Amino acid sequence: MIIAERKPIDEILGFLSKHQKVLVLGCGGCVTVCLAGGEKEVGILGSELAMARSKEGRPLEVVQKTIERQCDFEYLEGIRHIVKDVDAILSLACGIGIQTCAEAFPDKIVWPGVNTKFLGVNLNVGVWAERCQACGQCVLDKTGGICPVARCSKSIFNGPCGGSQNGKCEVDPDTDCAWALIHDRLARLGEVDSLREIMAIKDWSFSRDGGPRKLVREDLELESGK
Amino acid sequence: MSADANFQPKIVVFACENSGWLAAEHAASLGLSYPERVELIKLPCSGKIDVIYFMKALEKSDGTMIMACQQENCKFLKGNVRAAQRVRQTQNLLKEIGIEEDRVGIFYLAANMGHKFVEIVQNFYDKMRELGPNPGKVIK
Ligand code: SF4
Ligand code: SF4
């Protein structure tokens, strides 16, 4: 899922300084699961903002709402009546949700309430780690299901590099060396010999090299284009 | 002491039904009294408390607390440990916006401690009187 973290409160208060009534908008998707922008976080942040502004003697009316997903226009459509009555929206969705929200409501200021960090996994309560960089051409078939792009600090193929020490990465001793993990997993599966095959240089044209990416599946398109 | 000598703090007390709540009943059976503007809310375990409840309570009060079973004595084993963690989390949020962190607290007692219940409430009330009105109160 997409992992995000709430922005520092002073930054958020700065965004909202000129508003009197805002909608704090949560998302029921990834940010609910990573405890950054779900219904509960909307409630807590809503209280914190209202209290901070009361303290300053400049009350802020906070409308709170959490929708199923902010990255789908359909769900945003359902809150148009709420949006029309507020000065601005503080979105607690990931960067995708925030942008979809801004696109759905072109006449409304939409502020980001979280920093979107990475695509990752929840390892423990309060601990998340990166797993994929959406490179566009997955190589997990060759690497035992462990991603060298996202989990090797240098994103190298045919690793490990010379800095791998006792299974740890030279960039950060708390980080596992992805290539040590790949080696160990393939060894466990009896497939370690597959590492003798040299992987070709990564073709980054599937990634960000050509600018923003777009996926069109003509088989799914309807006549209207919608 | 707050500037206003007549200031009567409003306090929201969340109480575990296995300790704080029973202690309040015990205090009542002994005919003990405590300040008027104290709202008691029963929880099935102190572990049910959450940051959001404290924050909503503080929107309309001067201070809030959780009354939990004695340490190592939670019926659900870790409820009071979790409650203490949520008190710390709430204190961090208050600190972020410049509100006194003492406006939220956790206190431990047992079901048969009516006197202790009143003492905790009275001390907290006095402390809130000293701090003065919650500057962040939203619902006045
Ligand atoms: S808006 Fe972002 S956080 Fe919400 S469901 Fe979509 S991808 Fe996940
Ligand atoms: S190879 Fe690319 S698509 Fe596959 S997990 Fe790694 S970054 Fe993601």
Short mmCIF file of C-alpha atoms and ligand atoms in Angstrom, two decimals:
data_model
loop_
_atom_site.label_atom_id
_atom_site.label_comp_id
_atom_site.label_asym_id
_atom_site.label_seq_id
_atom_site.Cartn_x
_atom_site.Cartn_y
_atom_site.Cartn_z
CA MET A 1 0.00 0.00 0.00
CA ILE A 2 0.93 3.65 -0.11
CA ILE A 3 2.57 4.81 3.12
CA ALA A 4 2.11 8.36 4.31
CA GLU A 5 2.79 10.38 7.44
CA ARG A 6 0.96 13.40 8.77
CA LYS A 7 2.71 16.70 8.08
CA PRO A 8 4.03 18.70 11.06
CA ILE A 9 1.21 20.61 12.74
CA ASP A 10 2.84 24.02 12.26
CA GLU A 11 3.03 23.47 8.52
CA ILE A 12 -0.67 22.55 8.41
CA LEU A 13 -1.66 25.48 10.63
CA GLY A 14 0.30 27.71 8.26
CA PHE A 15 -1.68 26.44 5.25
CA LEU A 16 -4.96 27.08 7.01
CA SER A 17 -4.08 30.43 8.55
CA LYS A 18 -6.34 32.49 6.32
CA HIS A 19 -9.34 30.16 6.43
CA GLN A 20 -12.31 30.16 8.79
CA LYS A 21 -13.96 26.92 7.77
CA VAL A 22 -12.18 23.89 6.39
CA LEU A 23 -13.02 20.34 5.46
CA VAL A 24 -10.54 17.82 6.84
CA LEU A 25 -10.98 14.99 4.38
CA GLY A 26 -9.83 11.48 5.17
CA CYS A 27 -9.49 8.48 2.87
CA GLY A 28 -10.65 4.98 3.72
CA GLY A 29 -7.87 3.35 1.67
CA CYS A 30 -4.12 3.06 2.24
CA VAL A 31 -3.83 6.02 4.63
CA THR A 32 -6.43 4.47 6.93
CA VAL A 33 -4.38 1.30 7.11
CA CYS A 34 -1.11 3.17 7.72
CA LEU A 35 -2.80 5.34 10.37
CA ALA A 36 -2.08 8.65 8.67
CA GLY A 37 -5.38 9.82 7.22
CA GLY A 38 -8.35 7.64 8.11
CA GLU A 39 -11.47 8.54 10.04
CA LYS A 40 -9.71 8.47 13.40
CA GLU A 41 -6.80 10.62 12.25
CA VAL A 42 -9.28 13.09 10.76
CA GLY A 43 -10.98 13.31 14.18
CA ILE A 44 -7.74 13.77 16.08
CA LEU A 45 -6.28 16.33 13.69
CA GLY A 46 -9.64 18.11 13.51
CA SER A 47 -9.63 18.52 17.30
CA GLU A 48 -6.00 19.58 17.35
CA LEU A 49 -6.54 22.24 14.67
CA ALA A 50 -9.71 23.56 16.29
CA MET A 51 -7.98 23.79 19.68
CA ALA A 52 -4.85 25.43 18.28
CA ARG A 53 -6.95 28.09 16.58
CA SER A 54 -9.18 28.63 19.62
CA LYS A 55 -6.04 29.23 21.61
CA GLU A 56 -4.97 31.88 19.09
CA GLY A 57 -8.39 33.51 19.44
CA ARG A 58 -9.14 32.90 15.75
CA PRO A 59 -11.64 30.03 15.78
CA LEU A 60 -11.57 27.54 12.95
CA GLU A 61 -14.66 25.59 12.04
CA VAL A 62 -13.60 22.09 11.12
CA VAL A 63 -15.87 19.86 9.08
CA GLN A 64 -14.76 16.23 9.21
CA LYS A 65 -15.42 13.62 6.59
CA THR A 66 -13.79 10.42 5.40
CA ILE A 67 -14.67 8.86 2.09
CA GLU A 68 -14.04 5.38 0.75
CA ARG A 69 -11.19 6.45 -1.53
CA GLN A 70 -9.95 9.85 -2.64
CA CYS A 71 -8.29 8.46 -5.76
CA ASP A 72 -11.66 7.81 -7.41
CA PHE A 73 -13.72 10.67 -8.78
CA GLU A 74 -16.98 8.83 -7.96
CA TYR A 75 -16.43 9.07 -4.20
CA LEU A 76 -15.44 12.74 -4.41
CA GLU A 77 -18.63 13.47 -6.32
CA GLY A 78 -20.58 12.43 -3.23
CA ILE A 79 -19.17 15.27 -1.10
CA ARG A 80 -19.69 18.15 -3.53
CA HIS A 81 -22.44 19.57 -1.29
CA ILE A 82 -20.04 19.68 1.70
CA VAL A 83 -17.19 21.14 -0.31
CA LYS A 84 -19.25 24.06 -1.54
CA ASP A 85 -19.63 25.43 2.01
CA VAL A 86 -15.98 25.38 3.10
CA ASP A 87 -13.10 27.78 2.39
CA ALA A 88 -10.66 24.98 1.67
CA ILE A 89 -10.01 21.25 1.93
CA LEU A 90 -7.22 19.69 3.93
CA SER A 91 -6.77 16.27 2.37
CA LEU A 92 -5.25 13.46 4.42
CA ALA A 93 -5.09 11.10 1.44
CA CYS A 94 -1.84 10.22 -0.33
CA GLY A 95 -0.51 12.49 -3.06
CA ILE A 96 -2.74 10.72 -5.56
CA GLY A 97 -5.88 11.35 -3.55
CA ILE A 98 -4.93 14.97 -2.90
CA GLN A 99 -4.49 15.59 -6.63
CA THR A 100 -7.70 13.79 -7.55
CA CYS A 101 -9.49 15.93 -5.00
CA ALA A 102 -8.00 19.11 -6.48
CA GLU A 103 -8.99 17.97 -9.95
CA ALA A 104 -12.54 17.20 -8.85
CA PHE A 105 -12.93 20.61 -7.19
CA PRO A 106 -11.07 23.06 -9.45
CA ASP A 107 -12.40 26.13 -7.64
CA LYS A 108 -11.42 25.01 -4.16
CA ILE A 109 -8.02 25.23 -2.49
CA VAL A 110 -6.83 21.75 -1.55
CA TRP A 111 -4.00 21.51 0.98
CA PRO A 112 -1.89 18.39 1.58
CA GLY A 113 -2.14 17.12 5.16
CA VAL A 114 0.34 14.27 4.80
CA ASN A 115 3.72 13.55 3.27
CA THR A 116 3.43 10.56 0.96
CA LYS A 117 6.48 8.42 1.66
CA PHE A 118 6.61 5.20 -0.33
CA LEU A 119 4.97 1.97 -1.47
CA GLY A 120 5.49 -0.42 1.35
CA VAL A 121 4.46 -2.89 3.96
CA ASN A 122 3.56 -2.75 7.64
CA LEU A 123 6.23 -4.76 9.49
CA ASN A 124 5.14 -4.11 13.05
CA VAL A 125 2.90 -1.70 14.95
CA GLY A 126 4.25 1.69 13.95
CA VAL A 127 6.87 0.33 11.52
CA TRP A 128 6.64 0.47 7.73
CA ALA A 129 9.21 -0.35 5.06
CA GLU A 130 9.55 0.33 1.35
CA ARG A 131 8.99 -2.57 -1.05
CA CYS A 132 8.34 -1.31 -4.60
CA GLN A 133 9.15 1.75 -6.69
CA ALA A 134 6.57 1.11 -9.41
CA CYS A 135 9.40 0.83 -11.94
CA GLY A 136 7.04 -0.39 -14.64
CA GLN A 137 8.84 -3.60 -15.53
CA CYS A 138 8.88 -6.01 -12.64
CA VAL A 139 11.89 -8.28 -12.17
CA LEU A 140 10.74 -10.17 -9.08
CA ASP A 141 10.72 -13.37 -11.16
CA LYS A 142 14.52 -13.24 -11.30
CA THR A 143 15.19 -12.15 -7.75
CA GLY A 144 13.29 -14.57 -5.58
CA GLY A 145 10.44 -12.15 -4.94
CA ILE A 146 12.72 -9.50 -3.40
CA CYS A 147 12.97 -6.21 -5.22
CA PRO A 148 16.48 -4.96 -6.05
CA VAL A 149 15.10 -1.67 -7.36
CA ALA A 150 13.36 -0.59 -4.16
CA ARG A 151 15.31 -2.51 -1.55
CA CYS A 152 18.89 -2.25 -2.78
CA SER A 153 20.11 1.21 -1.77
CA LYS A 154 21.81 1.55 -5.15
CA SER A 155 19.08 -0.24 -7.14
CA ILE A 156 21.76 -2.38 -8.76
CA PHE A 157 21.20 -5.59 -10.64
CA ASN A 158 23.65 -8.49 -10.34
CA GLY A 159 24.55 -7.55 -6.77
CA PRO A 160 25.62 -7.49 -4.11
CA CYS A 161 28.09 -4.64 -4.33
CA GLY A 162 31.33 -4.62 -2.35
CA GLY A 163 29.69 -2.86 0.57
CA SER A 164 27.50 -5.76 1.66
CA GLN A 165 28.59 -6.79 5.17
CA ASN A 166 27.10 -9.74 7.07
CA GLY A 167 23.79 -9.30 5.31
CA LYS A 168 23.63 -5.55 5.95
CA CYS A 169 23.88 -2.63 3.56
CA GLU A 170 26.85 -0.27 3.75
CA VAL A 171 24.55 2.70 3.33
CA ASP A 172 22.80 1.97 6.62
CA PRO A 173 23.70 -0.85 9.02
CA ASP A 174 20.01 -1.17 9.99
CA THR A 175 19.04 -1.98 6.42
CA ASP A 176 19.22 -5.51 5.10
CA CYS A 177 21.28 -5.92 1.96
CA ALA A 178 18.64 -6.73 -0.66
CA TRP A 179 21.10 -8.87 -2.60
CA ALA A 180 21.98 -10.88 0.51
CA LEU A 181 18.25 -11.46 0.97
CA ILE A 182 17.90 -12.44 -2.68
CA HIS A 183 20.82 -14.85 -2.45
CA ASP A 184 19.57 -16.45 0.77
CA ARG A 185 16.05 -16.88 -0.48
CA LEU A 186 17.10 -18.40 -3.78
CA ALA A 187 19.46 -20.73 -1.88
CA ARG A 188 16.57 -21.82 0.34
CA LEU A 189 14.50 -22.52 -2.77
CA GLY A 190 17.37 -24.49 -4.33
CA GLU A 191 17.57 -21.92 -7.13
CA VAL A 192 20.80 -20.14 -6.26
CA ASP A 193 22.41 -21.16 -9.54
CA SER A 194 19.97 -18.90 -11.36
CA LEU A 195 22.09 -15.99 -10.08
CA ARG A 196 24.86 -17.06 -12.50
CA GLU A 197 22.77 -15.64 -15.27
CA ILE A 198 23.68 -11.98 -15.76
CA MET A 199 20.66 -9.70 -15.65
CA ALA A 200 20.55 -7.17 -18.46
CA ILE A 201 20.82 -3.48 -17.65
CA LYS A 202 17.47 -2.21 -16.45
CA ASP A 203 15.34 -0.62 -19.12
CA TRP A 204 14.26 2.58 -17.39
CA SER A 205 12.06 3.61 -20.29
CA PHE A 206 9.23 1.82 -18.49
CA SER A 207 9.83 3.99 -15.45
CA ARG A 208 9.86 7.78 -15.14
CA ASP A 209 12.26 8.38 -18.02
CA GLY A 210 9.58 9.41 -20.47
CA GLY A 211 7.81 11.79 -18.09
CA PRO A 212 4.54 11.01 -16.33
CA ARG A 213 3.20 7.61 -17.18
CA LYS A 214 -0.26 6.73 -18.33
CA LEU A 215 -1.88 3.38 -18.82
CA VAL A 216 -4.55 2.93 -21.44
CA ARG A 217 -6.30 -0.40 -21.85
CA GLU A 218 -8.34 -0.23 -24.98
CA ASP A 219 -10.02 -3.55 -24.19
CA LEU A 220 -11.69 -1.87 -21.23
CA GLU A 221 -12.61 1.43 -22.83
CA LEU A 222 -16.26 2.17 -23.44
CA GLU A 223 -17.48 3.97 -26.53
CA SER A 224 -17.97 7.21 -24.69
CA GLY A 225 -14.35 7.10 -23.60
CA LYS A 226 -15.42 6.98 -19.95
CA MET B 1 -3.69 30.14 40.85
CA SER B 2 -5.62 31.32 37.81
CA ALA B 3 -6.52 34.96 37.44
CA ASP B 4 -10.20 34.25 37.99
CA ALA B 5 -10.71 33.15 41.59
CA ASN B 6 -14.19 31.86 40.76
CA PHE B 7 -12.94 29.61 37.98
CA GLN B 8 -14.52 26.17 38.22
CA PRO B 9 -12.81 23.76 35.85
CA LYS B 10 -14.78 21.25 33.86
CA ILE B 11 -13.23 17.81 33.88
CA VAL B 12 -13.99 14.66 31.94
CA VAL B 13 -13.05 11.47 33.77
CA PHE B 14 -12.95 8.24 31.79
CA ALA B 15 -13.16 5.35 34.22
CA CYS B 16 -12.54 1.65 33.76
CA GLU B 17 -15.61 -0.25 34.90
CA ASN B 18 -13.43 -2.62 36.93
CA SER B 19 -11.73 0.04 39.02
CA GLY B 20 -12.40 3.79 38.65
CA TRP B 21 -16.11 3.38 38.05
CA LEU B 22 -16.58 1.06 41.02
CA ALA B 23 -14.44 3.35 43.18
CA ALA B 24 -16.78 6.22 42.24
CA GLU B 25 -19.74 4.09 43.35
CA HIS B 26 -17.89 3.24 46.52
CA ALA B 27 -17.27 6.95 47.17
CA ALA B 28 -20.99 7.61 46.67
CA SER B 29 -21.94 4.82 49.10
CA LEU B 30 -19.65 6.44 51.69
CA GLY B 31 -21.34 9.78 51.09
CA LEU B 32 -18.10 11.39 49.87
CA SER B 33 -18.43 14.37 47.60
CA TYR B 34 -16.25 15.82 44.85
CA PRO B 35 -16.46 18.91 42.62
CA GLU B 36 -19.61 19.34 40.63
CA ARG B 37 -18.29 19.94 37.14
CA VAL B 38 -16.82 16.47 36.75
CA GLU B 39 -18.28 14.25 34.05
CA LEU B 40 -17.74 10.52 34.49
CA ILE B 41 -17.68 8.21 31.48
CA LYS B 42 -17.60 4.44 31.95
CA LEU B 43 -15.32 2.32 29.76
CA PRO B 44 -15.23 -1.49 29.66
CA CYS B 45 -11.44 -1.33 30.21
CA SER B 46 -8.96 1.54 30.41
CA GLY B 47 -7.48 0.11 27.20
CA LYS B 48 -10.62 1.32 25.41
CA ILE B 49 -9.46 4.91 25.83
CA ASP B 50 -8.13 6.51 22.69
CA VAL B 51 -6.39 9.75 21.77
CA ILE B 52 -9.50 10.83 19.90
CA TYR B 53 -11.67 10.55 23.07
CA PHE B 54 -9.23 12.65 25.06
CA MET B 55 -9.07 15.25 22.29
CA LYS B 56 -12.85 15.44 21.93
CA ALA B 57 -13.11 15.75 25.73
CA LEU B 58 -10.57 18.58 25.74
CA GLU B 59 -12.53 20.45 23.09
CA LYS B 60 -15.16 21.03 25.76
CA SER B 61 -13.31 20.77 29.08
CA ASP B 62 -10.27 22.02 30.99
CA GLY B 63 -8.78 18.64 31.73
CA THR B 64 -9.36 14.95 31.18
CA MET B 65 -8.07 11.75 32.70
CA ILE B 66 -8.34 8.00 32.61
CA MET B 67 -8.78 6.02 35.81
CA ALA B 68 -7.28 2.60 35.37
CA CYS B 69 -6.70 -0.53 37.43
CA GLN B 70 -3.48 -0.69 39.43
CA GLN B 71 -0.39 -1.43 37.39
CA GLU B 72 0.06 -5.18 36.65
CA ASN B 73 -3.58 -5.65 37.66
CA CYS B 74 -5.61 -5.06 34.50
CA LYS B 75 -8.33 -7.66 33.94
CA PHE B 76 -7.37 -7.64 30.28
CA LEU B 77 -3.65 -7.71 31.11
CA LYS B 78 -2.36 -4.72 29.12
CA GLY B 79 -5.28 -2.27 29.03
CA ASN B 80 -3.73 0.12 31.53
CA VAL B 81 -0.36 -0.03 29.73
CA ARG B 82 -2.04 0.92 26.45
CA ALA B 83 -3.98 3.65 28.23
CA ALA B 84 -0.73 5.15 29.56
CA GLN B 85 0.68 5.12 26.02
CA ARG B 86 -2.38 7.00 24.72
CA VAL B 87 -2.01 9.56 27.48
CA ARG B 88 1.57 10.16 26.30
CA GLN B 89 0.40 10.41 22.68
CA THR B 90 -2.23 12.97 23.66
CA GLN B 91 0.31 14.92 25.70
CA ASN B 92 2.54 15.11 22.62
CA LEU B 93 -0.32 16.54 20.55
CA LEU B 94 -1.07 19.13 23.23
CA LYS B 95 2.61 20.07 23.42
CA GLU B 96 2.67 20.57 19.64
CA ILE B 97 0.03 23.27 19.91
CA GLY B 98 1.31 24.84 23.11
CA ILE B 99 -1.33 23.54 25.54
CA GLU B 100 -0.23 22.29 28.97
CA GLU B 101 0.32 18.53 28.81
CA ASP B 102 -0.86 18.18 32.43
CA ARG B 103 -4.39 18.63 31.16
CA VAL B 104 -4.46 14.91 30.47
CA GLY B 105 -3.43 12.22 32.93
CA ILE B 106 -3.71 8.63 34.04
CA PHE B 107 -4.37 7.53 37.62
CA TYR B 108 -4.42 4.03 39.04
CA LEU B 109 -6.71 2.72 41.75
CA ALA B 110 -8.78 -0.28 42.80
CA ALA B 111 -12.55 -0.81 43.01
CA ASN B 112 -12.68 -0.46 46.81
CA MET B 113 -10.86 2.89 46.93
CA GLY B 114 -13.66 5.43 47.26
CA HIS B 115 -11.48 7.80 49.25
CA LYS B 116 -8.67 7.53 46.73
CA PHE B 117 -11.13 8.28 43.92
CA VAL B 118 -12.18 11.52 45.57
CA GLU B 119 -8.58 12.44 46.33
CA ILE B 120 -7.52 11.93 42.70
CA VAL B 121 -10.44 13.94 41.35
CA GLN B 122 -9.95 16.75 43.88
CA ASN B 123 -6.19 16.98 43.24
CA PHE B 124 -6.70 17.05 39.49
CA TYR B 125 -9.42 19.66 39.88
CA ASP B 126 -7.12 21.81 42.01
CA LYS B 127 -4.37 21.42 39.44
CA MET B 128 -6.73 22.59 36.67
CA ARG B 129 -7.74 25.53 38.82
CA GLU B 130 -4.08 26.43 39.06
CA LEU B 131 -3.60 26.11 35.29
CA GLY B 132 -6.69 28.15 34.54
CA PRO B 133 -9.13 27.64 31.67
CA ASN B 134 -8.04 25.43 28.78
CA PRO B 135 -6.90 27.97 26.16
CA GLY B 136 -7.83 25.56 23.37
CA LYS B 137 -11.39 24.96 24.46
CA VAL B 138 -13.60 24.97 21.38
CA ILE B 139 -17.06 24.45 22.89
CA LYS B 140 -17.23 27.08 25.63
S1 SF4 C 1 -6.30 8.10 -2.30
FE1 SF4 C 1 -4.30 7.22 -1.90
S2 SF4 C 1 -4.49 6.50 0.17
FE2 SF4 C 1 -6.56 6.73 -0.56
S3 SF4 C 1 -7.05 4.69 -1.41
FE3 SF4 C 1 -6.32 5.95 -3.06
S4 SF4 C 1 -4.17 5.38 -3.22
FE4 SF4 C 1 -4.83 4.73 -1.21
S1 SF4 C 2 11.00 -4.62 -9.84
FE1 SF4 C 2 9.88 -2.73 -10.15
S2 SF4 C 2 7.71 -3.27 -10.13
FE2 SF4 C 2 8.85 -5.04 -9.30
S3 SF4 C 2 8.80 -4.71 -7.07
FE3 SF4 C 2 10.68 -3.74 -7.84
S4 SF4 C 2 10.16 -1.60 -8.25
FE4 SF4 C 2 8.25 -2.75 -8.03
#
